[in-house]
Amino acid sequence: MNTLKINEELFIGSGGHQATYIHPLDATKCIKIPHTKDDGDVKKEMRYRRMCSAKLENSRLVTKFFGTIETNLGLGYVFERVLDYDGKTSLDMKKFLPKTKPDEKTLQKIWTTLLNFKSDFLRENIAIVDTDIENFMVQEHAPETYRVRIVDNIGTPVLIPLVYWFDFAAAWKAKRYWNRIVAWLAENYPEVIPPQLVAQLTET
Ligand SMILES: Nc1ncnc2c1ncn2[C@@H]1O[C@H](COP(=O)(O)OP(=O)(O)O)[C@@H](O)[C@H]1O
Ligand SMILES: [Mg+2]
């Protein structure tokens, strides 16, 4: 059988579970190769994508999934690649957020991006597993126009996932996770996320 050849020049990034590469035949897609076969996180994400496919089909936040493909590095999972308008891979939120106080214009840009993230997240009620901001990418889809995308760690580890079946459970859980993200950002980026923004971001 024909396997797709991926070389190291296509490498984008890697976390604890998988390595991500630009798709060699289609730069608008990326291919993720799990570090181990039967990775629990990958399975969890695939279960969520299967069970909530209708909801995820219309998601602004979650990247599209295009199925699996055999590669020289093993079985690959093909996703939409998060790209900026100029064709560059978008920054993840950790790289996007400065550690020290930036100029007023940059600050406004960050605040608007986070407030829009809030409204998308609480409208779509995506199930996430933790608040690791490296799994959020900030897509500059038009010049100076930013949108957060979720690329990893979706789903839930529980055996009987109420959040997949009931909108109210998904909304309740999403609100809790959202407020955890806000609290984490406030603690780790105090120069960028001051109390008045925390108040606006927190969902009561
Ligand atoms: N859809 C995507 N488009 C562009 N880059 C991505 C995409 N998904 C992941 N990446 C990059 O690859 C890295 C690792 O992918 P990720 O899915 O987070 O793997 P892990 O499960 O190991 O954390 C991410 O931190 C990000 O930089
Ligand atoms: Mg990750």
Tab-separated table of N, CA, C and O in Angstrom, residues 38-133:
chain	number	residue	atom	x	y	z
A	38	ASP	N	-2.465	3.614	20.393
A	38	ASP	CA	-3.468	3.536	21.467
A	38	ASP	C	-3.285	4.596	22.541
A	38	ASP	O	-3.516	4.337	23.723
A	39	ASP	N	-2.855	5.782	22.154
A	39	ASP	CA	-2.739	6.884	23.116
A	39	ASP	C	-4.128	7.244	23.671
A	39	ASP	O	-5.078	7.443	22.912
A	40	GLY	N	-4.224	7.312	24.999
A	40	GLY	CA	-5.513	7.551	25.653
A	40	GLY	C	-6.131	8.892	25.270
A	40	GLY	O	-7.337	8.988	25.058
A	41	ASP	N	-5.295	9.929	25.157
A	41	ASP	CA	-5.818	11.253	24.833
A	41	ASP	C	-6.359	11.321	23.405
A	41	ASP	O	-7.365	11.968	23.141
A	42	VAL	N	-5.653	10.656	22.509
A	42	VAL	CA	-6.099	10.646	21.114
A	42	VAL	C	-7.438	9.909	21.026
A	42	VAL	O	-8.375	10.365	20.369
A	43	LYS	N	-7.539	8.792	21.720
A	43	LYS	CA	-8.793	8.018	21.728
A	43	LYS	C	-9.956	8.839	22.270
A	43	LYS	O	-11.065	8.823	21.754
A	44	LYS	N	-9.669	9.553	23.368
A	44	LYS	CA	-10.676	10.387	24.015
A	44	LYS	C	-11.179	11.461	23.047
A	44	LYS	O	-12.377	11.699	22.920
A	45	GLU	N	-10.230	12.106	22.362
A	45	GLU	CA	-10.609	13.140	21.397
A	45	GLU	C	-11.438	12.547	20.265
A	45	GLU	O	-12.453	13.133	19.853
A	46	MET	N	-11.055	11.369	19.784
A	46	MET	CA	-11.770	10.751	18.669
A	46	MET	C	-13.185	10.339	19.090
A	46	MET	O	-14.129	10.462	18.329
A	47	ARG	N	-13.311	9.894	20.338
A	47	ARG	CA	-14.640	9.526	20.839
A	47	ARG	C	-15.533	10.765	20.875
A	47	ARG	O	-16.681	10.741	20.442
A	48	TYR	N	-14.978	11.863	21.369
A	48	TYR	CA	-15.738	13.122	21.434
A	48	TYR	C	-16.136	13.578	20.036
A	48	TYR	O	-17.276	13.958	19.786
A	49	ARG	N	-15.189	13.505	19.099
A	49	ARG	CA	-15.482	13.947	17.740
A	49	ARG	C	-16.551	13.076	17.089
A	49	ARG	O	-17.371	13.569	16.317
A	50	ARG	N	-16.544	11.769	17.412
A	50	ARG	CA	-17.564	10.862	16.882
A	50	ARG	C	-18.927	11.172	17.482
A	50	ARG	O	-19.919	11.307	16.791
A	51	MET	N	-18.955	11.286	18.798
A	51	MET	CA	-20.241	11.418	19.487
A	51	MET	C	-20.860	12.792	19.303
A	51	MET	O	-22.076	12.926	19.338
A	52	CYS	N	-20.034	13.797	19.143
A	52	CYS	CA	-20.560	15.163	19.010
A	52	CYS	C	-20.266	15.736	17.632
A	52	CYS	O	-20.024	16.935	17.484
A	53	SER	N	-20.308	14.890	16.604
A	53	SER	CA	-19.867	15.332	15.276
A	53	SER	C	-20.726	16.483	14.740
A	53	SER	O	-20.205	17.403	14.111
A	54	ALA	N	-22.039	16.426	15.021
A	54	ALA	CA	-22.914	17.476	14.482
A	54	ALA	C	-22.520	18.838	15.049
A	54	ALA	O	-22.405	19.827	14.321
A	55	LYS	N	-22.298	18.857	16.361
A	55	LYS	CA	-21.914	20.102	17.019
A	55	LYS	C	-20.538	20.587	16.545
A	55	LYS	O	-20.336	21.772	16.267
A	56	LEU	N	-19.586	19.661	16.420
A	56	LEU	CA	-18.221	20.060	16.053
A	56	LEU	C	-18.119	20.469	14.584
A	56	LEU	O	-17.264	21.264	14.207
A	57	GLU	N	-18.998	19.923	13.767
A	57	GLU	CA	-19.047	20.284	12.349
A	57	GLU	C	-19.204	21.796	12.172
A	57	GLU	O	-18.624	22.391	11.273
A	58	ASN	N	-19.984	22.397	13.045
A	58	ASN	CA	-20.272	23.833	12.936
A	58	ASN	C	-19.450	24.688	13.890
A	58	ASN	O	-19.732	25.863	14.070
A	59	SER	N	-18.444	24.088	14.522
A	59	SER	CA	-17.689	24.826	15.521
A	59	SER	C	-16.757	25.857	14.878
A	59	SER	O	-16.090	25.581	13.884
A	60	ARG	N	-16.716	27.047	15.491
A	60	ARG	CA	-15.721	28.056	15.096
A	60	ARG	C	-14.396	27.794	15.777
A	60	ARG	O	-13.347	28.205	15.311
A	61	LEU	N	-14.475	27.127	16.938
A	61	LEU	CA	-13.282	26.957	17.769
A	61	LEU	C	-12.451	25.732	17.405
A	61	LEU	O	-11.235	25.812	17.288
A	62	VAL	N	-13.138	24.602	17.257
A	62	VAL	CA	-12.414	23.333	17.123
A	62	VAL	C	-12.045	23.076	15.656
A	62	VAL	O	-12.876	23.237	14.766
A	63	THR	N	-10.789	22.655	15.442
A	63	THR	CA	-10.320	22.376	14.077
A	63	THR	C	-11.049	21.171	13.483
A	63	THR	O	-11.425	20.245	14.192
A	64	LYS	N	-11.204	21.190	12.173
A	64	LYS	CA	-11.862	20.084	11.462
A	64	LYS	C	-10.949	18.860	11.410
A	64	LYS	O	-9.724	18.978	11.339
A	65	PHE	N	-11.573	17.690	11.438
A	65	PHE	CA	-10.836	16.420	11.351
A	65	PHE	C	-11.176	15.746	10.021
A	65	PHE	O	-12.339	15.691	9.637
A	66	PHE	N	-10.154	15.251	9.328
A	66	PHE	CA	-10.373	14.669	7.995
A	66	PHE	C	-10.047	13.180	7.912
A	66	PHE	O	-9.825	12.661	6.830
A	67	GLY	N	-9.962	12.502	9.043
A	67	GLY	CA	-9.716	11.060	8.998
A	67	GLY	C	-8.244	10.712	9.152
A	67	GLY	O	-7.400	11.568	9.389
A	68	THR	N	-7.934	9.417	8.999
A	68	THR	CA	-6.564	8.951	9.229
A	68	THR	C	-5.885	8.588	7.916
A	68	THR	O	-6.559	8.401	6.897
A	69	ILE	N	-4.562	8.496	7.970
A	69	ILE	CA	-3.788	8.165	6.766
A	69	ILE	C	-2.504	7.435	7.182
A	69	ILE	O	-1.918	7.748	8.213
A	70	GLU	N	-2.122	6.432	6.375
A	70	GLU	CA	-0.858	5.721	6.651
A	70	GLU	C	0.316	6.589	6.221
A	70	GLU	O	0.329	7.112	5.105
A	71	THR	N	1.300	6.743	7.094
A	71	THR	CA	2.499	7.510	6.732
A	71	THR	C	3.731	6.690	7.079
A	71	THR	O	3.634	5.675	7.776
A	72	ASN	N	4.879	7.166	6.632
A	72	ASN	CA	6.145	6.501	6.967
A	72	ASN	C	6.448	6.582	8.459
A	72	ASN	O	7.267	5.839	8.975
A	73	LEU	N	5.762	7.497	9.179
A	73	LEU	CA	5.989	7.630	10.622
A	73	LEU	C	4.926	6.895	11.440
A	73	LEU	O	4.885	7.003	12.658
A	74	GLY	N	4.045	6.191	10.772
A	74	GLY	CA	2.961	5.493	11.458
A	74	GLY	C	1.613	6.092	11.091
A	74	GLY	O	1.529	6.950	10.198
A	75	LEU	N	0.561	5.660	11.773
A	75	LEU	CA	-0.778	6.144	11.453
A	75	LEU	C	-0.899	7.627	11.803
A	75	LEU	O	-0.573	8.040	12.913
A	76	GLY	N	-1.342	8.410	10.837
A	76	GLY	CA	-1.476	9.847	11.040
A	76	GLY	C	-2.934	10.279	11.086
A	76	GLY	O	-3.787	9.676	10.439
A	77	TYR	N	-3.204	11.322	11.869
A	77	TYR	CA	-4.552	11.886	11.980
A	77	TYR	C	-4.532	13.249	11.283
A	77	TYR	O	-3.725	14.112	11.647
A	78	VAL	N	-5.401	13.404	10.303
A	78	VAL	CA	-5.366	14.605	9.463
A	78	VAL	C	-6.356	15.652	9.978
A	78	VAL	O	-7.540	15.360	10.156
A	79	PHE	N	-5.864	16.860	10.206
A	79	PHE	CA	-6.695	17.953	10.710
A	79	PHE	C	-6.514	19.200	9.848
A	79	PHE	O	-5.510	19.347	9.137
A	80	GLU	N	-7.461	20.103	9.995
A	80	GLU	CA	-7.283	21.457	9.484
A	80	GLU	C	-6.049	22.049	10.167
A	80	GLU	O	-5.869	21.883	11.365
A	81	ARG	N	-5.208	22.722	9.391
A	81	ARG	CA	-4.039	23.372	9.993
A	81	ARG	C	-4.401	24.813	10.324
A	81	ARG	O	-4.994	25.505	9.485
A	82	VAL	N	-4.074	25.242	11.521
A	82	VAL	CA	-4.405	26.612	11.920
A	82	VAL	C	-3.350	27.562	11.354
A	82	VAL	O	-2.181	27.526	11.739
A	83	LEU	N	-3.804	28.364	10.390
A	83	LEU	CA	-2.920	29.234	9.616
A	83	LEU	C	-3.348	30.682	9.742
A	83	LEU	O	-4.533	30.966	9.827
A	84	ASP	N	-2.384	31.591	9.688
A	84	ASP	CA	-2.723	33.009	9.593
A	84	ASP	C	-3.027	33.369	8.134
A	84	ASP	O	-2.764	32.580	7.231
A	85	TYR	N	-3.559	34.563	7.942
A	85	TYR	CA	-3.930	34.994	6.581
A	85	TYR	C	-2.733	34.964	5.626
A	85	TYR	O	-2.883	34.800	4.422
A	86	ASP	N	-1.511	35.093	6.183
A	86	ASP	CA	-0.319	35.125	5.325
A	86	ASP	C	0.278	33.732	5.103
A	86	ASP	O	1.360	33.596	4.532
A	87	GLY	N	-0.425	32.694	5.568
A	87	GLY	CA	0.032	31.326	5.308
A	87	GLY	C	0.963	30.749	6.366
A	87	GLY	O	1.325	29.575	6.306
A	88	LYS	N	1.327	31.566	7.358
A	88	LYS	CA	2.189	31.045	8.432
A	88	LYS	C	1.354	30.300	9.466
A	88	LYS	O	0.200	30.660	9.720
A	89	THR	N	1.962	29.291	10.101
A	89	THR	CA	1.292	28.611	11.203
A	89	THR	C	1.031	29.628	12.313
A	89	THR	O	1.905	30.417	12.667
A	90	SER	N	-0.186	29.636	12.838
A	90	SER	CA	-0.531	30.593	13.893
A	90	SER	C	0.270	30.310	15.166
A	90	SER	O	0.758	29.202	15.370
A	91	LEU	N	0.370	31.319	16.019
A	91	LEU	CA	1.035	31.134	17.308
A	91	LEU	C	0.085	30.455	18.285
A	91	LEU	O	-1.122	30.692	18.248
A	92	ASP	N	0.631	29.634	19.173
A	92	ASP	CA	-0.234	29.158	20.253
A	92	ASP	C	-0.340	30.279	21.295
A	92	ASP	O	0.399	31.262	21.257
A	93	MET	N	-1.310	30.151	22.193
A	93	MET	CA	-1.600	31.264	23.104
A	93	MET	C	-0.418	31.591	24.021
A	93	MET	O	-0.221	32.739	24.417
A	94	LYS	N	0.379	30.575	24.314
A	94	LYS	CA	1.553	30.818	25.165
A	94	LYS	C	2.549	31.744	24.459
A	94	LYS	O	3.156	32.613	25.088
A	95	LYS	N	2.700	31.560	23.165
A	95	LYS	CA	3.612	32.428	22.407
A	95	LYS	C	2.970	33.781	22.102
A	95	LYS	O	3.655	34.788	21.930
A	96	PHE	N	1.656	33.798	22.033
A	96	PHE	CA	0.929	35.027	21.689
A	96	PHE	C	0.929	36.037	22.840
A	96	PHE	O	1.048	37.241	22.628
A	97	LEU	N	0.820	35.528	24.076
A	97	LEU	CA	0.709	36.428	25.226
A	97	LEU	C	2.084	36.868	25.727
A	97	LEU	O	2.921	36.029	26.048
A	98	PRO	N	2.329	38.180	25.803
A	98	PRO	CA	3.599	38.641	26.346
A	98	PRO	C	3.607	38.510	27.870
A	98	PRO	O	2.554	38.562	28.507
A	99	LYS	N	4.785	38.321	28.434
A	99	LYS	CA	4.890	38.161	29.886
A	99	LYS	C	4.910	39.529	30.592
A	99	LYS	O	4.547	39.657	31.751
A	100	THR	N	5.373	40.539	29.862
A	100	THR	CA	5.427	41.874	30.460
A	100	THR	C	4.433	42.786	29.747
A	100	THR	O	3.982	42.486	28.641
A	101	LYS	N	4.124	43.895	30.402
A	101	LYS	CA	3.072	44.769	29.884
A	101	LYS	C	3.434	45.346	28.502
A	101	LYS	O	4.434	46.031	28.353
A	102	PRO	N	2.621	45.075	27.484
A	102	PRO	CA	2.900	45.597	26.149
A	102	PRO	C	2.284	46.995	25.971
A	102	PRO	O	1.679	47.526	26.909
A	103	ASP	N	2.436	47.575	24.784
A	103	ASP	CA	1.830	48.892	24.530
A	103	ASP	C	0.306	48.775	24.493
A	103	ASP	O	-0.248	47.676	24.411
A	104	GLU	N	-0.338	49.919	24.562
A	104	GLU	CA	-1.805	49.980	24.679
A	104	GLU	C	-2.515	49.264	23.531
A	104	GLU	O	-3.501	48.558	23.736
A	105	LYS	N	-1.981	49.424	22.333
A	105	LYS	CA	-2.624	48.826	21.147
A	105	LYS	C	-2.600	47.293	21.239
A	105	LYS	O	-3.607	46.618	20.995
A	106	THR	N	-1.449	46.750	21.617
A	106	THR	CA	-1.313	45.295	21.764
A	106	THR	C	-2.228	44.788	22.872
A	106	THR	O	-2.871	43.740	22.746
A	107	LEU	N	-2.292	45.560	23.950
A	107	LEU	CA	-3.143	45.180	25.071
A	107	LEU	C	-4.611	45.091	24.623
A	107	LEU	O	-5.309	44.116	24.924
A	108	GLN	N	-5.066	46.088	23.872
A	108	GLN	CA	-6.444	46.090	23.351
A	108	GLN	C	-6.698	44.875	22.467
A	108	GLN	O	-7.749	44.234	22.544
A	109	LYS	N	-5.718	44.567	21.640
A	109	LYS	CA	-5.810	43.423	20.721
A	109	LYS	C	-5.990	42.121	21.520
A	109	LYS	O	-6.849	41.293	21.219
A	110	ILE	N	-5.191	41.975	22.590
A	110	ILE	CA	-5.265	40.765	23.415
A	110	ILE	C	-6.615	40.686	24.134
A	110	ILE	O	-7.263	39.639	24.174
A	111	TRP	N	-7.055	41.814	24.669
A	111	TRP	CA	-8.316	41.818	25.408
A	111	TRP	C	-9.490	41.453	24.499
A	111	TRP	O	-10.349	40.659	24.865
A	112	THR	N	-9.507	42.051	23.322
A	112	THR	CA	-10.586	41.737	22.371
A	112	THR	C	-10.560	40.255	22.004
A	112	THR	O	-11.602	39.589	21.958
A	113	THR	N	-9.355	39.722	21.776
A	113	THR	CA	-9.226	38.309	21.410
A	113	THR	C	-9.783	37.415	22.522
A	113	THR	O	-10.526	36.467	22.252
A	114	LEU	N	-9.462	37.737	23.770
A	114	LEU	CA	-9.932	36.904	24.883
A	114	LEU	C	-11.441	37.043	25.104
A	114	LEU	O	-12.122	36.067	25.411
A	115	LEU	N	-11.960	38.255	24.923
A	115	LEU	CA	-13.409	38.429	25.090
A	115	LEU	C	-14.174	37.683	23.990
A	115	LEU	O	-15.220	37.072	24.250
A	116	ASN	N	-13.636	37.691	22.775
A	116	ASN	CA	-14.270	36.910	21.701
A	116	ASN	C	-14.155	35.408	21.956
A	116	ASN	O	-15.079	34.647	21.658
A	117	PHE	N	-13.015	35.013	22.527
A	117	PHE	CA	-12.828	33.597	22.889
A	117	PHE	C	-13.910	33.200	23.898
A	117	PHE	O	-14.538	32.155	23.777
A	118	LYS	N	-14.135	34.075	24.860
A	118	LYS	CA	-15.174	33.793	25.857
A	118	LYS	C	-16.531	33.562	25.179
A	118	LYS	O	-17.214	32.580	25.462
A	119	SER	N	-16.928	34.452	24.293
A	119	SER	CA	-18.272	34.288	23.734
A	119	SER	C	-18.350	33.042	22.847
A	119	SER	O	-19.350	32.327	22.875
A	120	ASP	N	-17.283	32.741	22.100
A	120	ASP	CA	-17.289	31.499	21.311
A	120	ASP	C	-17.355	30.275	22.221
A	120	ASP	O	-18.128	29.351	21.993
A	121	PHE	N	-16.534	30.288	23.260
A	121	PHE	CA	-16.430	29.108	24.134
A	121	PHE	C	-17.754	28.833	24.853
A	121	PHE	O	-18.207	27.696	24.931
A	122	LEU	N	-18.383	29.885	25.347
A	122	LEU	CA	-19.617	29.684	26.109
A	122	LEU	C	-20.836	29.517	25.197
A	122	LEU	O	-21.891	29.080	25.648
A	123	ARG	N	-20.687	29.814	23.934
A	123	ARG	CA	-21.760	29.489	22.996
A	123	ARG	C	-21.645	28.032	22.558
A	123	ARG	O	-22.617	27.299	22.497
A	124	GLU	N	-20.418	27.601	22.288
A	124	GLU	CA	-20.233	26.248	21.746
A	124	GLU	C	-20.106	25.181	22.830
A	124	GLU	O	-20.322	24.006	22.579
A	125	ASN	N	-19.755	25.604	24.046
A	125	ASN	CA	-19.625	24.670	25.166
A	125	ASN	C	-18.785	23.441	24.830
A	125	ASN	O	-19.241	22.296	24.964
A	126	ILE	N	-17.583	23.693	24.375
A	126	ILE	CA	-16.669	22.612	24.017
A	126	ILE	C	-16.154	21.951	25.301
A	126	ILE	O	-15.827	22.624	26.272
A	127	ALA	N	-16.101	20.613	25.287
A	127	ALA	CA	-15.549	19.888	26.440
A	127	ALA	C	-14.035	19.854	26.321
A	127	ALA	O	-13.490	19.330	25.346
A	128	ILE	N	-13.337	20.447	27.294
A	128	ILE	CA	-11.879	20.378	27.292
A	128	ILE	C	-11.418	19.659	28.554
A	128	ILE	O	-12.147	19.580	29.544
A	129	VAL	N	-10.189	19.157	28.508
A	129	VAL	CA	-9.709	18.313	29.589
A	129	VAL	C	-8.877	19.099	30.592
A	129	VAL	O	-8.860	18.806	31.772
A	130	ASP	N	-8.137	20.102	30.104
A	130	ASP	CA	-7.398	20.941	31.047
A	130	ASP	C	-7.251	22.337	30.468
A	130	ASP	O	-7.815	22.650	29.424
A	131	THR	N	-6.500	23.170	31.158
A	131	THR	CA	-6.430	24.571	30.742
A	131	THR	C	-5.067	24.926	30.139
A	131	THR	O	-4.635	26.067	30.199
A	132	ASP	N	-4.404	23.929	29.554
A	132	ASP	CA	-3.093	24.159	28.936
A	132	ASP	C	-3.245	25.079	27.712
A	132	ASP	O	-3.804	24.682	26.690
A	133	ILE	N	-2.719	26.301	27.828
A	133	ILE	CA	-2.967	27.276	26.764
A	133	ILE	C	-2.151	27.013	25.489
A	133	ILE	O	-2.368	27.663	24.479
